[in-house]
Tab-separated table of C-alpha atoms and ligand atoms in Angstrom:
chain	number	residue	atom	x	y	z
A	732	UNK	CA	4.969	12.108	29.584
A	733	UNK	CA	5.186	12.539	25.828
A	734	UNK	CA	8.595	14.336	24.446
A	735	UNK	CA	6.831	17.927	24.289
A	736	UNK	CA	8.581	18.567	21.136
A	737	UNK	CA	5.838	16.561	19.623
A	738	UNK	CA	3.035	18.230	20.950
A	739	UNK	CA	0.570	19.000	18.412
A	740	UNK	CA	-1.646	22.082	19.147
A	741	UNK	CA	-5.268	22.634	17.144
A	742	UNK	CA	-6.885	25.987	16.883
A	743	UNK	CA	-10.532	25.315	16.490
A	744	UNK	CA	-12.148	27.515	13.671
A	745	UNK	CA	-15.183	27.483	16.458
A	746	UNK	CA	-13.010	30.471	17.958
A	747	UNK	CA	-12.434	32.137	14.322
A	748	UNK	CA	-14.391	35.310	12.240
A	749	UNK	CA	-17.142	32.998	10.644
A	750	UNK	CA	-17.289	35.175	7.287
A	751	UNK	CA	-13.755	34.569	6.599
A	752	UNK	CA	-12.922	31.296	7.599
A	753	UNK	CA	-10.307	30.626	4.469
A	754	UNK	CA	-8.436	33.243	5.452
A	755	UNK	CA	-8.216	32.655	9.019
A	756	UNK	CA	-6.772	29.546	8.169
A	757	UNK	CA	-4.410	30.764	6.523
A	758	UNK	CA	-3.508	33.360	8.990
A	759	UNK	CA	-3.668	30.980	12.086
A	760	UNK	CA	-1.449	28.269	9.607
A	761	UNK	CA	1.271	30.676	9.384
A	762	UNK	CA	1.181	32.107	13.014
A	763	UNK	CA	2.439	27.820	13.778
A	764	UNK	CA	-0.588	25.789	14.304
A	765	UNK	CA	0.150	22.375	13.724
A	766	UNK	CA	-3.473	21.118	12.636
A	767	UNK	CA	-6.861	23.141	12.261
A	768	UNK	CA	-9.777	21.741	14.205
A	769	UNK	CA	-13.447	21.658	13.167
A	770	UNK	CA	-16.194	20.712	15.585
A	771	UNK	CA	-19.304	20.067	13.854
A	772	UNK	CA	-22.374	19.914	16.028
A	773	UNK	CA	-25.725	18.994	15.261
A	774	UNK	CA	-28.321	21.339	17.443
A	775	UNK	CA	-29.721	17.354	18.900
A	776	UNK	CA	-26.730	15.821	20.408
A	777	UNK	CA	-25.325	19.245	21.290
A	778	UNK	CA	-26.984	22.518	22.125
A	779	UNK	CA	-25.395	24.664	19.215
A	780	UNK	CA	-25.296	23.749	15.712
A	781	UNK	CA	-22.185	24.357	12.905
A	782	UNK	CA	-20.950	23.085	9.957
A	783	UNK	CA	-22.019	20.490	7.241
A	784	UNK	CA	-19.602	19.318	4.952
A	785	UNK	CA	-20.078	21.665	2.230
A	786	UNK	CA	-18.339	23.619	4.179
A	787	UNK	CA	-15.860	21.469	5.338
A	788	UNK	CA	-15.274	20.569	1.616
A	789	UNK	CA	-14.686	24.720	1.237
A	790	UNK	CA	-12.061	25.552	3.424
A	791	UNK	CA	-10.197	22.064	2.816
A	792	UNK	CA	-8.260	24.221	-0.229
A	793	UNK	CA	-7.175	26.549	2.451
A	794	UNK	CA	-5.950	23.932	4.954
A	795	UNK	CA	-1.930	23.033	4.359
A	796	UNK	CA	-2.090	20.702	7.722
A	797	UNK	CA	-4.774	18.273	9.068
A	798	UNK	CA	-8.057	19.065	9.204
A	799	UNK	CA	-9.210	16.764	12.018
A	800	UNK	CA	-13.063	17.060	12.082
A	801	UNK	CA	-15.079	16.587	15.309
A	802	UNK	CA	-18.086	15.041	14.437
A	803	UNK	CA	-21.056	15.907	17.926
A	804	UNK	CA	-23.988	15.153	16.433
A	805	UNK	CA	-25.884	12.031	16.565
A	806	UNK	CA	-26.963	9.876	14.024
A	807	UNK	CA	-23.438	10.106	13.058
A	808	UNK	CA	-22.775	6.313	10.721
A	809	UNK	CA	-24.898	8.277	7.928
A	810	UNK	CA	-22.401	11.145	7.316
A	811	UNK	CA	-19.147	9.792	7.757
A	812	UNK	CA	-18.805	9.546	3.985
A	813	UNK	CA	-19.727	12.633	3.273
A	814	UNK	CA	-16.851	14.277	5.583
A	815	UNK	CA	-14.512	12.145	4.771
A	816	UNK	CA	-15.223	13.258	0.931
A	817	UNK	CA	-14.499	16.914	2.485
A	818	UNK	CA	-10.875	15.658	3.105
A	819	UNK	CA	-11.158	14.808	6.782
A	820	UNK	CA	-7.619	13.608	7.621
A	821	UNK	CA	-8.804	12.643	11.045
A	822	UNK	CA	-12.440	11.883	11.726
A	823	UNK	CA	-13.626	11.636	15.778
A	824	UNK	CA	-16.978	10.087	16.883
A	825	UNK	CA	-18.240	10.283	20.194
A	826	UNK	CA	-19.136	7.226	22.451
A	827	UNK	CA	-22.053	8.563	23.747
A	828	UNK	CA	-23.478	9.601	20.062
A	829	UNK	CA	-23.113	5.962	18.610
A	830	UNK	CA	-24.929	2.433	19.778
A	831	UNK	CA	-22.475	0.977	17.504
A	832	UNK	CA	-18.955	3.069	18.739
A	833	UNK	CA	-17.108	-0.289	16.907
A	834	UNK	CA	-18.836	-0.382	13.294
A	835	UNK	CA	-18.263	3.661	13.936
A	836	UNK	CA	-14.793	3.673	13.779
A	837	UNK	CA	-14.783	0.345	11.657
A	838	UNK	CA	-16.576	2.942	8.524
A	839	UNK	CA	-14.384	6.363	8.971
A	840	UNK	CA	-11.169	4.203	8.086
A	841	UNK	CA	-13.045	2.349	5.629
A	842	UNK	CA	-13.545	5.897	4.185
A	843	UNK	CA	-9.264	6.276	4.594
A	844	UNK	CA	-9.332	9.096	7.167
A	845	UNK	CA	-7.790	8.504	10.504
A	846	UNK	CA	-10.272	7.316	13.311
A	847	UNK	CA	-10.821	9.148	16.758
A	848	UNK	CA	-13.152	8.704	19.714
A	849	UNK	CA	-14.303	11.444	21.587
A	850	UNK	CA	-15.327	10.834	25.464
A	851	UNK	CA	-17.641	13.429	27.441
A	852	UNK	CA	-16.368	14.587	30.754
A	853	UNK	CA	-18.314	11.947	32.531
A	854	UNK	CA	-17.577	9.064	30.104
A	855	UNK	CA	-14.599	6.847	31.770
A	856	UNK	CA	-11.469	5.851	30.202
A	857	UNK	CA	-12.454	2.229	30.507
A	858	UNK	CA	-15.062	2.756	27.673
A	859	UNK	CA	-12.125	2.665	25.009
A	860	UNK	CA	-10.749	-0.618	25.940
A	861	UNK	CA	-11.822	-2.770	23.710
A	862	UNK	CA	-11.237	-0.286	20.713
A	863	UNK	CA	-7.273	0.716	21.779
A	864	UNK	CA	-6.161	-1.765	18.463
A	865	UNK	CA	-8.387	0.025	16.427
A	866	UNK	CA	-8.109	3.594	16.785
A	867	UNK	CA	-5.761	6.669	16.264
A	868	UNK	CA	-6.975	9.396	18.579
A	869	UNK	CA	-8.993	9.796	21.520
A	870	UNK	CA	-10.461	12.781	22.277
A	871	UNK	CA	-10.514	13.925	26.173
A	872	UNK	CA	-13.068	16.252	26.402
A	873	UNK	CA	-12.523	18.683	28.847
A	874	UNK	CA	-15.003	20.657	28.873
A	875	UNK	CA	-19.101	19.854	27.715
A	876	UNK	CA	-18.969	19.419	24.450
A	877	UNK	CA	-20.991	22.672	22.639
A	878	UNK	CA	-19.749	25.426	23.193
A	879	UNK	CA	-16.249	27.150	23.515
A	880	UNK	CA	-14.818	29.716	25.767
A	881	UNK	CA	-15.994	27.345	29.049
A	882	UNK	CA	-14.047	26.857	32.306
A	883	UNK	CA	-11.571	23.186	31.775
A	884	UNK	CA	-13.411	20.547	34.174
A	885	UNK	CA	-10.292	19.411	36.122
A	886	UNK	CA	-11.055	15.696	36.427
A	887	UNK	CA	-10.190	14.775	32.722
A	888	UNK	CA	-6.924	15.106	34.230
A	889	UNK	CA	-7.197	12.175	35.898
A	890	UNK	CA	-8.525	10.401	33.148
A	891	UNK	CA	-5.915	11.777	31.000
A	892	UNK	CA	-3.612	9.690	32.670
A	893	UNK	CA	-5.312	6.570	32.920
A	894	UNK	CA	-5.731	6.555	28.960
A	895	UNK	CA	-2.380	6.981	28.447
A	896	UNK	CA	-1.240	4.345	30.451
A	897	UNK	CA	-4.198	1.598	29.270
A	898	UNK	CA	-2.562	2.759	25.637
A	899	UNK	CA	0.853	1.512	25.878
A	900	UNK	CA	3.070	1.896	23.093
A	901	UNK	CA	-0.426	2.161	20.726
A	902	UNK	CA	1.006	4.635	18.336
A	903	UNK	CA	-2.885	6.548	19.523
A	904	UNK	CA	-3.249	10.347	19.616
A	905	UNK	CA	-4.179	11.479	23.201
A	906	UNK	CA	-6.128	14.698	22.109
A	907	UNK	CA	-7.569	17.156	24.964
A	908	UNK	CA	-10.777	19.660	23.944
A	909	UNK	CA	-12.381	22.362	26.046
A	910	UNK	CA	-10.550	25.104	28.533
A	911	UNK	CA	-7.010	24.344	27.212
A	912	UNK	CA	-4.747	27.295	27.683
A	913	UNK	CA	-1.556	28.654	29.449
A	914	UNK	CA	-2.578	27.369	32.669
A	915	UNK	CA	-4.321	23.784	31.720
A	916	UNK	CA	-2.303	23.082	29.204
A	917	UNK	CA	0.474	21.887	31.146
A	918	UNK	CA	-1.690	19.906	33.344
A	919	UNK	CA	-2.790	17.217	30.641
A	920	UNK	CA	0.610	17.337	29.008
A	921	UNK	CA	2.112	15.564	31.947
A	922	UNK	CA	-0.957	13.513	32.276
A	923	UNK	CA	0.295	11.973	28.948
A	924	UNK	CA	-1.289	14.299	25.935
A	925	UNK	CA	-0.127	15.211	22.603
A	926	UNK	CA	-2.962	17.519	20.686
A	927	UNK	CA	-4.035	20.547	22.407
A	928	UNK	CA	-7.335	21.694	20.942
A	929	UNK	CA	-7.298	25.713	22.105
A	930	UNK	CA	-9.769	27.650	20.244
A	931	UNK	CA	-10.640	31.087	22.443
A	932	UNK	CA	-7.011	30.552	23.877
A	933	UNK	CA	-5.598	31.154	20.412
A	934	UNK	CA	-8.120	33.090	18.203
A	935	UNK	CA	-8.424	36.304	21.255
A	936	UNK	CA	-6.655	39.452	20.356
A	937	UNK	CA	-6.467	38.706	16.591
A	938	UNK	CA	-7.634	38.751	13.107
A	939	UNK	CA	-7.398	38.792	9.937
A	940	UNK	CA	-5.588	41.905	9.316
A	941	UNK	CA	-3.878	41.235	12.673
A	942	UNK	CA	-3.196	37.876	12.657
A	943	UNK	CA	0.228	38.479	15.231
A	944	UNK	CA	-1.668	37.639	18.331
A	945	UNK	CA	-2.587	34.315	17.540
A	946	UNK	CA	1.185	33.747	16.611
A	947	UNK	CA	1.701	34.647	20.536
A	948	UNK	CA	-0.948	33.056	21.565
A	949	UNK	CA	0.387	29.302	19.899
A	950	UNK	CA	3.896	30.235	22.098
A	951	UNK	CA	2.037	31.414	24.894
A	952	UNK	CA	0.897	27.491	25.614
A	953	UNK	CA	4.084	26.139	23.690
A	954	UNK	CA	5.807	28.044	26.479
A	955	UNK	CA	4.004	26.972	29.438
A	956	UNK	CA	4.549	23.383	27.888
A	957	UNK	CA	8.072	23.939	27.464
A	958	UNK	CA	7.219	22.760	23.602
B	2483	DX5	C1	-16.440	22.373	22.461
B	2483	DX5	C2	-15.675	21.842	21.334
B	2483	DX5	C3	-13.786	22.556	21.319
B	2483	DX5	C4	-14.123	24.464	21.560
B	2483	DX5	C5	-12.963	24.498	22.329
B	2483	DX5	O1	-17.187	21.510	22.352
B	2483	DX5	O2	-15.438	20.836	20.497
B	2483	DX5	O3	-13.120	22.558	20.153
B	2483	DX5	O4	-14.119	24.829	20.635
B	2483	DX5	O5	-12.999	25.635	22.511
B	2483	DX5	P1	-12.172	26.941	23.641
B	2483	DX5	O6	-10.442	26.293	23.289
B	2483	DX5	O7	-12.947	27.879	23.647
B	2483	DX5	O8	-12.632	25.961	25.390
B	2484	ZN	ZN1	-13.680	19.774	19.581
């Protein structure tokens, strides 16, 4: 298990007001978000469509923390540079979306961004074994990618535990994405996660005009993990 004071909460703007991203980001950062998670979907790799690189570029000046871009797109390689130029600090690609994920990770780092790999729920921990010396983040999908507000898939706790052991003392973040709330987050932190993406659990009950619930929701997760 990690030192819980180092756990990052990364709200997903997929659950924010789509007419108000700049203000939503500023509000959720003021309420204690550590990173901003941006879910890019292509309607092909996942059955939903969201943000292109121009949109990422437009929101970048509103982000004071870390822009964490999760690419749920296939093909992926030809878009990496555009998301890096849009200002992504971390770019995560799916291992299932790239036939040459090793090359994809090299391409992300070559653009100057930190490189993440995401694993769908059915993809085993062992799939990243030969990437461990070249990634900065492993994202464990604890729902099937495509939508916010889905139910947490419990089998991903054991996968996270395996990944933590495989990583050893390498400086790699384990990020959990999907279904994170005060009841599920402690399971993943105990298993070794240090970045928790949360969409609906952070944005519920609040708005730009009434942002305090964002802070209460973030604190509810922090309290649950003893952070
Ligand atoms: C799912 C996305 C997640 C999602 C999380 O494809 O990658 O980031 O927004 O949403 P919640 O926290 O509502 O499960
Ligand atoms: Zn995501």
